[in-house]
XYZ file of C-alpha atoms in Angstrom:
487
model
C 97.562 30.967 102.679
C 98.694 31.090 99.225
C 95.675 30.608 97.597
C 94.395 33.549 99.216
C 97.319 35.772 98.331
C 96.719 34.919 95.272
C 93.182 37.140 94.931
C 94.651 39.957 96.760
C 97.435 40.516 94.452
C 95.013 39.965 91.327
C 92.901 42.770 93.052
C 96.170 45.245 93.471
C 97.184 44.736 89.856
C 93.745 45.839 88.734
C 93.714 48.752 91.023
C 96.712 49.641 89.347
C 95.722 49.080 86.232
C 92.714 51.443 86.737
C 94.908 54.333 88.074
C 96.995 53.798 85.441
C 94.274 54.344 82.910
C 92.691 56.860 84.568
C 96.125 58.882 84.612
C 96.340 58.283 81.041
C 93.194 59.575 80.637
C 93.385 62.957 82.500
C 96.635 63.672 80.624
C 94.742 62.888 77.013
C 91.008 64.922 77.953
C 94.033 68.101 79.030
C 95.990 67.634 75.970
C 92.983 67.420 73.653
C 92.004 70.571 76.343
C 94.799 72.201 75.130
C 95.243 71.250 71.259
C 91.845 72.901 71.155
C 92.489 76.369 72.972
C 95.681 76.247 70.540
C 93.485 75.049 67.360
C 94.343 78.216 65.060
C 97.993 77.924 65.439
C 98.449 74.493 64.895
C 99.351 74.255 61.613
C 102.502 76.258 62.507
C 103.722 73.641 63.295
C 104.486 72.007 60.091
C 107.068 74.190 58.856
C 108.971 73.590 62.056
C 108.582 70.153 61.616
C 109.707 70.137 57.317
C 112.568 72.341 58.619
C 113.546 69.903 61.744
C 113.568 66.895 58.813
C 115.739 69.188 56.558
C 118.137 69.441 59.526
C 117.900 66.339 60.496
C 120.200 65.356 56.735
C 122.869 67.488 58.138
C 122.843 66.339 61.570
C 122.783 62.596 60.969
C 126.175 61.070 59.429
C 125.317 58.702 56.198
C 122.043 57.043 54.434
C 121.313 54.540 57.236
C 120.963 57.235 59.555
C 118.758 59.046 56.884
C 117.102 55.689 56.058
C 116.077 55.403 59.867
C 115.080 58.389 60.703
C 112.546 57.910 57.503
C 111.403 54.915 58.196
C 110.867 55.794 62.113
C 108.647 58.812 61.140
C 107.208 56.892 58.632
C 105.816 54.077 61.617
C 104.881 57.248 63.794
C 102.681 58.279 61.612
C 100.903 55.370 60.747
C 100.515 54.527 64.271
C 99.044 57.630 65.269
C 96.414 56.789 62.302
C 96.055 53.251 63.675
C 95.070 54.056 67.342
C 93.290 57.125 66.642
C 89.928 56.991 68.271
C 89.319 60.719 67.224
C 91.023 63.656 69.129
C 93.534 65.972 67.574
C 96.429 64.379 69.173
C 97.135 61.149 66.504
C 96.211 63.844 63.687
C 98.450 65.545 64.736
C 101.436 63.931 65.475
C 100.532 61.959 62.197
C 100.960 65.117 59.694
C 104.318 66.270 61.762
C 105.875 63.021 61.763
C 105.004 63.292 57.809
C 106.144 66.736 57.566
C 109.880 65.626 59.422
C 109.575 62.399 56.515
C 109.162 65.155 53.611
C 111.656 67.838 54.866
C 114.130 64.942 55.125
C 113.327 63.196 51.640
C 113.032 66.692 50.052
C 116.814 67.339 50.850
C 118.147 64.403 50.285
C 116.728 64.178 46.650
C 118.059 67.697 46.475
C 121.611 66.810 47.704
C 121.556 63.599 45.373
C 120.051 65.956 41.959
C 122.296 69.026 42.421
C 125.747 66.190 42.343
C 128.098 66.970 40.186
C 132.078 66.201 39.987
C 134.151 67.518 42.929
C 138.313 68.018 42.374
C 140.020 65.346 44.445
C 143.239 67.306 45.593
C 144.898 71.226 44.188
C 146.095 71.611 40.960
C 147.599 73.920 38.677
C 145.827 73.305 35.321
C 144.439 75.030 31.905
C 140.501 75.514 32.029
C 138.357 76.244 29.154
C 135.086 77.356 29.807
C 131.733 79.204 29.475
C 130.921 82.056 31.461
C 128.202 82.262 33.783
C 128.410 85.234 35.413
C 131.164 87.980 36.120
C 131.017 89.800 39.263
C 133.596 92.462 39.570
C 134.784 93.219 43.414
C 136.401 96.487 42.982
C 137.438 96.865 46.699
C 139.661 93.759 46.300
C 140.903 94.776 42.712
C 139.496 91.558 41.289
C 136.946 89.987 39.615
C 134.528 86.541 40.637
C 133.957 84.583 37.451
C 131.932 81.354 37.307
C 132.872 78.646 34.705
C 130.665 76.109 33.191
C 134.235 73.908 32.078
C 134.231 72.875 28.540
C 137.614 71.321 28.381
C 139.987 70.107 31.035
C 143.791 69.299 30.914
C 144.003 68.187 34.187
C 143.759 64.981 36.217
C 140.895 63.050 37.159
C 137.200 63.817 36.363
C 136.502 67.229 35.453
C 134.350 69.408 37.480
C 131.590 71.227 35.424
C 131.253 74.651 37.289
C 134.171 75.893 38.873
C 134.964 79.903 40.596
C 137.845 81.434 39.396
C 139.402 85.033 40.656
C 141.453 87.363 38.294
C 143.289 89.946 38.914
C 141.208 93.312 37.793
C 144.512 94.231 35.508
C 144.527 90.660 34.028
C 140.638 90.577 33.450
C 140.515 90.848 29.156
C 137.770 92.859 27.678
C 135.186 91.144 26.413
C 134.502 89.005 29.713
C 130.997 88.683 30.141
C 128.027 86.228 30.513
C 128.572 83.778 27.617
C 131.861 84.506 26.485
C 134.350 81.489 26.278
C 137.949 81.632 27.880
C 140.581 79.557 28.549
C 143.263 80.611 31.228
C 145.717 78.562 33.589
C 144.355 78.551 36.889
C 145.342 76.928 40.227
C 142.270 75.266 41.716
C 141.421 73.506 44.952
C 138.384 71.511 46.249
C 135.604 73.533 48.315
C 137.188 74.393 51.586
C 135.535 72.615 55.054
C 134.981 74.307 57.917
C 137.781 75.783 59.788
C 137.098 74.300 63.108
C 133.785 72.405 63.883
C 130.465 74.787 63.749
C 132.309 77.148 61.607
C 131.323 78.026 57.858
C 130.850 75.313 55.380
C 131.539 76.239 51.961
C 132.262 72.911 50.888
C 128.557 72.513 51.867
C 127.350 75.647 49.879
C 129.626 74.548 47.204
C 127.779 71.607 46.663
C 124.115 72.707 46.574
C 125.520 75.441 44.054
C 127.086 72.935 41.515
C 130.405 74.239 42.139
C 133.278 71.541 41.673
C 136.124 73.677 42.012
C 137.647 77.371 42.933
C 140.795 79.009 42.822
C 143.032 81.896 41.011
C 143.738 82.348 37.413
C 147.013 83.360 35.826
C 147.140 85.906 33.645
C 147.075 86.361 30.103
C 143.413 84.880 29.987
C 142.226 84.471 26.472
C 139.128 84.890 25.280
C 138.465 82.080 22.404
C 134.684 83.585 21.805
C 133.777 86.930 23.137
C 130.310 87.726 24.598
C 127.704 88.763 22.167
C 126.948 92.610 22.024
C 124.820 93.748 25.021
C 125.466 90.313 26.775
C 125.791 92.491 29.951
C 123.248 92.243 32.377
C 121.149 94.873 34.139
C 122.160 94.294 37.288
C 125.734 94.642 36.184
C 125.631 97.320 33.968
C 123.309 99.360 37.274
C 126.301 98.470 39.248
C 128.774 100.184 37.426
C 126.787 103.247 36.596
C 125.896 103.763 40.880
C 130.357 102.827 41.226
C 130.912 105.433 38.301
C 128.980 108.527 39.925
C 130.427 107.295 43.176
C 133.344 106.685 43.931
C 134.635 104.246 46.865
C 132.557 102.621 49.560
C 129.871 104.867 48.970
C 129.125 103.778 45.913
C 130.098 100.524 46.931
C 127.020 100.588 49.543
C 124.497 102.945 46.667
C 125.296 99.894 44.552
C 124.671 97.667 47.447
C 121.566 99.367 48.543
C 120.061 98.779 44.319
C 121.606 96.189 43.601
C 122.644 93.481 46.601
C 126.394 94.104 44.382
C 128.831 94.515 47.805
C 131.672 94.183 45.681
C 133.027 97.829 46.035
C 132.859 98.135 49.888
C 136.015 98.192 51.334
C 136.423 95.598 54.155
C 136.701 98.500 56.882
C 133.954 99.718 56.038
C 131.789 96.700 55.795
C 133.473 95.115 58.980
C 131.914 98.475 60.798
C 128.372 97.780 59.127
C 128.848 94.145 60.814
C 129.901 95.534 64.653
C 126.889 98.260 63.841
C 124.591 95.762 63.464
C 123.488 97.176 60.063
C 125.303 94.777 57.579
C 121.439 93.395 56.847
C 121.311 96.590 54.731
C 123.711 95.872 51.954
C 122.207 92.609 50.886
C 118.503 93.150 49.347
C 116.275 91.499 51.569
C 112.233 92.253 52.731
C 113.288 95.860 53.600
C 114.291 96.752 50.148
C 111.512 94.759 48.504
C 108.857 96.658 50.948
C 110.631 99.597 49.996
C 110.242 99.046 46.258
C 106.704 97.690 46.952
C 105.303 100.571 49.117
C 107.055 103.218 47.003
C 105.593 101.877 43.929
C 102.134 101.479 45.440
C 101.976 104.521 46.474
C 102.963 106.341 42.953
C 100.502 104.115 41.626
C 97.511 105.494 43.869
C 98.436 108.792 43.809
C 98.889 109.096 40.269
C 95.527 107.428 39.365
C 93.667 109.258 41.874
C 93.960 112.126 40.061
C 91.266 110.805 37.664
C 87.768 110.855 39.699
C 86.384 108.315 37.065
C 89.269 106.041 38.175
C 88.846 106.974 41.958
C 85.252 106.069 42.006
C 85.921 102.275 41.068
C 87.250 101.738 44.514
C 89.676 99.303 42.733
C 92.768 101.380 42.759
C 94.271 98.954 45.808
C 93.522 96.287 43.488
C 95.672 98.137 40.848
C 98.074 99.669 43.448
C 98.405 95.720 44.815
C 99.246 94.539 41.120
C 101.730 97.592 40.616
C 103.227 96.559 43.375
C 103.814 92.717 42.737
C 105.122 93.643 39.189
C 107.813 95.843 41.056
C 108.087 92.874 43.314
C 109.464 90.612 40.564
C 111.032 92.674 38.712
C 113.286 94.004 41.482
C 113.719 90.024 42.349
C 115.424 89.212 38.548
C 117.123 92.872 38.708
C 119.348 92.084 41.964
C 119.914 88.649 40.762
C 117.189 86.518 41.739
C 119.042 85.019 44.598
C 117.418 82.786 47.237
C 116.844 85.307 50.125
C 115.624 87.852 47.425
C 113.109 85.276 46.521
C 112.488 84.912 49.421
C 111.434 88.281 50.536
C 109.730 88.429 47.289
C 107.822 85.732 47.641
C 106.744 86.749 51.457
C 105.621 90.221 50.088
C 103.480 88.324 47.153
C 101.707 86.826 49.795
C 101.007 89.976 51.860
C 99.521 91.339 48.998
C 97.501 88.250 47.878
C 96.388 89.084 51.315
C 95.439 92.361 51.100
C 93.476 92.236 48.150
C 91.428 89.575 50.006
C 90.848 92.116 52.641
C 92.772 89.430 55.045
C 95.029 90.704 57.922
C 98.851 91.017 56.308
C 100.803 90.180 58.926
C 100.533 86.897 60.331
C 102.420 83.983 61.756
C 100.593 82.192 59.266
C 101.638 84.383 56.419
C 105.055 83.696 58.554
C 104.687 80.184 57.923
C 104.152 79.604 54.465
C 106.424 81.432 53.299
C 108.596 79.243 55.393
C 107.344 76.184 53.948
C 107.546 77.797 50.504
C 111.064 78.222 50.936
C 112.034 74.738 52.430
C 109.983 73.091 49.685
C 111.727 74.518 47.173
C 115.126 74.957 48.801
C 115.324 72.732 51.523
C 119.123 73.530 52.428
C 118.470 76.892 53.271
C 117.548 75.749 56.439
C 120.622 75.547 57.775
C 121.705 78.850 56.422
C 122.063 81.829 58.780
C 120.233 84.379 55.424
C 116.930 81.391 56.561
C 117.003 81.524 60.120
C 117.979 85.082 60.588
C 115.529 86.275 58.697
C 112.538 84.356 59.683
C 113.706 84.277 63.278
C 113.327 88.409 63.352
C 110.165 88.524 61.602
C 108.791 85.560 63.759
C 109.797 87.728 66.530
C 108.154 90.768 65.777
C 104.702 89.249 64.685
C 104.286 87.285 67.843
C 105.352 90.484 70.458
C 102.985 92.782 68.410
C 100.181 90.104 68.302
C 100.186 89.647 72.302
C 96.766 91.349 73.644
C 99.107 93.149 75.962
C 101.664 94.473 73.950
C 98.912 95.788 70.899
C 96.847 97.634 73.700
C 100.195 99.273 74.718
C 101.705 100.605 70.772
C 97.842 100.206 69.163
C 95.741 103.424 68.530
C 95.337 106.010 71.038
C 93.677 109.393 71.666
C 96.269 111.426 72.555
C 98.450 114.228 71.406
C 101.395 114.291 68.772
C 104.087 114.072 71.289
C 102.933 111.499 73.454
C 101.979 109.184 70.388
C 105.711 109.894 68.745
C 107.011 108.593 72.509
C 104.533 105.712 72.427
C 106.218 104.670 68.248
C 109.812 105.305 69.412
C 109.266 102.915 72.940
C 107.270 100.213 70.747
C 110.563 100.447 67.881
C 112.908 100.374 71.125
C 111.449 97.783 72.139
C 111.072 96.001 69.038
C 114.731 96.417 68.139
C 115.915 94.837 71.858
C 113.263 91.634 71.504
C 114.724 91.150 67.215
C 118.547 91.188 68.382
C 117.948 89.287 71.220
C 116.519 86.704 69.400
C 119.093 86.445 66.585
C 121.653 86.828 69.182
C 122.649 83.106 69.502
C 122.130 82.706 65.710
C 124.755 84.968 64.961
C 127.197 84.052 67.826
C 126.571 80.259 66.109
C 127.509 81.709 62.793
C 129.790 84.760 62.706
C 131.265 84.247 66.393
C 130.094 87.575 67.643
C 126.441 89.625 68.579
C 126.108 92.974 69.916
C 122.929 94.719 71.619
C 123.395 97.857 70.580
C 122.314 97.627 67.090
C 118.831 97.918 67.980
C 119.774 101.759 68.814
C 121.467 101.812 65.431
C 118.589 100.280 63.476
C 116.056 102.314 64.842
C 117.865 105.352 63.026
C 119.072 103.168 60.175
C 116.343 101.607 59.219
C 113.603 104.917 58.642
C 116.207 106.603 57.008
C 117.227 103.934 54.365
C 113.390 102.951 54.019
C 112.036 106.623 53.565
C 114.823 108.907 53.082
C 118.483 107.165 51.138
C 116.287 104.484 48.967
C 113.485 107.022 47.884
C 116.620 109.798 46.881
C 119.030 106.926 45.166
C 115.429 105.766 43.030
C 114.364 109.343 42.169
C 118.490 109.933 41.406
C 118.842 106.852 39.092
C 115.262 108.237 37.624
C 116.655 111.205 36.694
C 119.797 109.510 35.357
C 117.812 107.796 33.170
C 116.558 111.013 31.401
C 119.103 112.515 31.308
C 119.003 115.000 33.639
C 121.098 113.558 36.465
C 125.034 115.145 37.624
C 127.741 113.375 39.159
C 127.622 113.611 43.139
């Protein structure tokens, strides 16, 4: 009896074992099915996967965590080279599991490079340092100044950047970028989060270089004042939009030119936030396709005039440079933060694109200039500026690329009033789908979303684009000349 039980169970196994194989291989032939149907939007993919490494540093607790993590995608990927038999599938998991491995590595030789001393407990101690940069915030009667710390009389190792506020009455004259003070301050590390989830500046503190912040004591004395015309542009722009007007509406003219939200009083701004609008006053894509299109525009119109020039047929070419010169410079005007460079980067590439005759808006063109930004600042990631921004525009490229929704808002023969309707339903629309998708980003960041701001922007955002940032250019134009007034 047993020896022929024996056979029978040999013959199961194998019966299973064929099943089993033939399982396997259905679910390969429909993923290769589908890796093929999906062939174009692939490489999408890798940017989610650079980002999920970049995330995965401030997820995971300490370097062994980072270490494994590393090594596992490290093994994934040469595994998926090892048993590749051709297919898309071990390609592809290969290059993602090498995308998490760089995202990760990228930000941890970030974290280790930007290091720099951090005060150990609060103290009350005389600073001597280099200016960096100056920001006066009017609406809080102070002003933001950035040390690079020269001398130190306190405790311990010495941080080498530090943030101090003044007092706008103690603030000397002669405070600029590159002047050397000394003043008593009271300093304390980089505050943690409040409660778990909340804002890290200890975090932000640390990718800046910033060891130390805190409140200075008057007198402050300045032991080498800033050469003549240290001042910057952005600065000096600042206080010329706050001197013609006055209050939170020059606060938000100076925020609209500048990204400079200093003189907005907290009422005000706090309304912009429940409005859904506060992505105004901090320069972003919309002002740099503002600047862009406004420049491009001048540029065509102006050197259409000539019919020797106009029968080139390279005036976009021109037009395209114009605007990529405005592009930049607007980026090192405002400050050349991270988001600005961001945006300017992004509109770079939609130009690149248009002089190659390319379609502009892609997720592709989506996608790189994700990757751009997490190669270069991988820690932006987990910044609400990163995912807010690419979340909307991700958002709006992907509704308005559906074959159903472009049939719907794409050309149509029809009259005026019906194709208005058809542009206000598709920006309607649009506005719902954008603040529905940043909804749980900004209840995970600021504690509070509202749906009504895509009523808000759909007035807000024509009118700043076409109407408020076209008048406050052609004003400061005419400032410039002389032949502006006082509002």
């Amino acid at each position: 009896m047993a020896s022929s039980a024996a056979p029978a169970s040999s013959k199961a196994s194998s019966a299973l074992q064929i099943r089993a194989a033939y399982g396997i291989a259905l679910i390969q032939q429909a993923l290769e099915q589908r890796l093929e149907a999906e062939r174009d939007q692939l490489v999408l993919w890798v940017p989610v996967a650079v980002g999920a490494g970049a995330a995965a540093w401030f997820v995971l607790p300490d370097p062994r965590s980072w270490a494994a993590v590393l090594l596992l995608a490290l093994a994934t990927a040469s595994a998926s080279l090892a048993v590749a038999r051709g297919g898309r599938t071990p390609v592809l998991v290969a290059v993602l599991s090498l995308a998490v491995a760089t995202g990760l590595t990228l930000t941890w030789a970030r974290a280790e490079r930007v290091a720099a001393p951090v005060l150990a407990r609060p103290t009350i101690t005389w600073v001597t340092g280099r200016v960096e940069q100056a920001e006066p915030v009017p609406a809080r009667r102070l002003t933001r100044v950035t040390l690079t710390v020269l001398a130190w009389d306190g405790e311990g190792s010495a941080p080498t950047r530090v943030r101090i506020n003044l007092d706008a009455p103690a603030t000397p004259v002669g405070l600029a970028r590159g002047a050397t003070i000394r003043l008593r301050a009271r300093l304390m590390p980089p505050a943690p989060p409040a409660v778990p989830g909340a804002y890290d500046f200890a975090r932000v503190a640390w990718f800046a270089g910033l060891g130390a912040t805190g409140r200075g004591f008057a007198p402050v004395h300045v032991v080498t004042p800033a050469a003549a015309g240290a001042t910057d542009i952005r600065a000096a722009l600042t206080r010329h939009i706050e001197a013609r007007l006055a209050g939170s509406a020059g606060g938000i003219a100076a925020a609209l030119a500048t990204g400079d939200t200093g003189a907005i009083d907290e009422p005000d701004a706090e309304a912009m936030r429940r409005a859904g609008l506060a992505h105004l006053l901090s320069v972003s894509g919309l002002h740099i396709t503002a600047a862009v299109a406004l420049v491009m525009w001048l540029t065509l119109r102006l050197l259409a005039l000539s019919p020797r020039l106009a029968l080139t047929g390279r005036l976009p070419l021109v037009a395209a440079t114009a605007g990529a010169v405005a592009a930049i410079g607007y980026t090192w005007l405002t400050g050349a933060q991270v988001p600005t460079i961001r945006s300017c980067v992004a509109a770079l590439m939609v130009l690149v694109a248009l002089v190659l005759g390319r379609e502009a808006l892609t997720l592709r063109l989506v996608g790189a200039g994700a990757l751009v930004v997490l190669l270069c600042w991988p820690e932006s990631v987990v910044g609400p500026s990163f995912q807010l921004s690419f979340a909307a525009v991700t958002a709006i490229i992907a509704f308005h690329e559906h074959p159903r929704v472009s049939g719907w808002f794409g050309a149509h023969e029809e009259s005026r009033s019906r194709a208005l309707v058809r542009e206000a339903a598709s920006l309607l629309l649009t506005g719902l789908l954008v603040e529905l998708t940043l909804m749980p980003i900004a209840v995970y960041h600021f504690h509070q979303a509202g749906l009504y701001g895509a009523v808000a922007n759909i007035v807000a955002i024509p009118l700043t684009t076409f109407v408020v940032m076209p008048a406050e250019a052609t004003a400061l134009l005419l400032d410039a000349i002389g032949a502006g007034a006082p509002a």
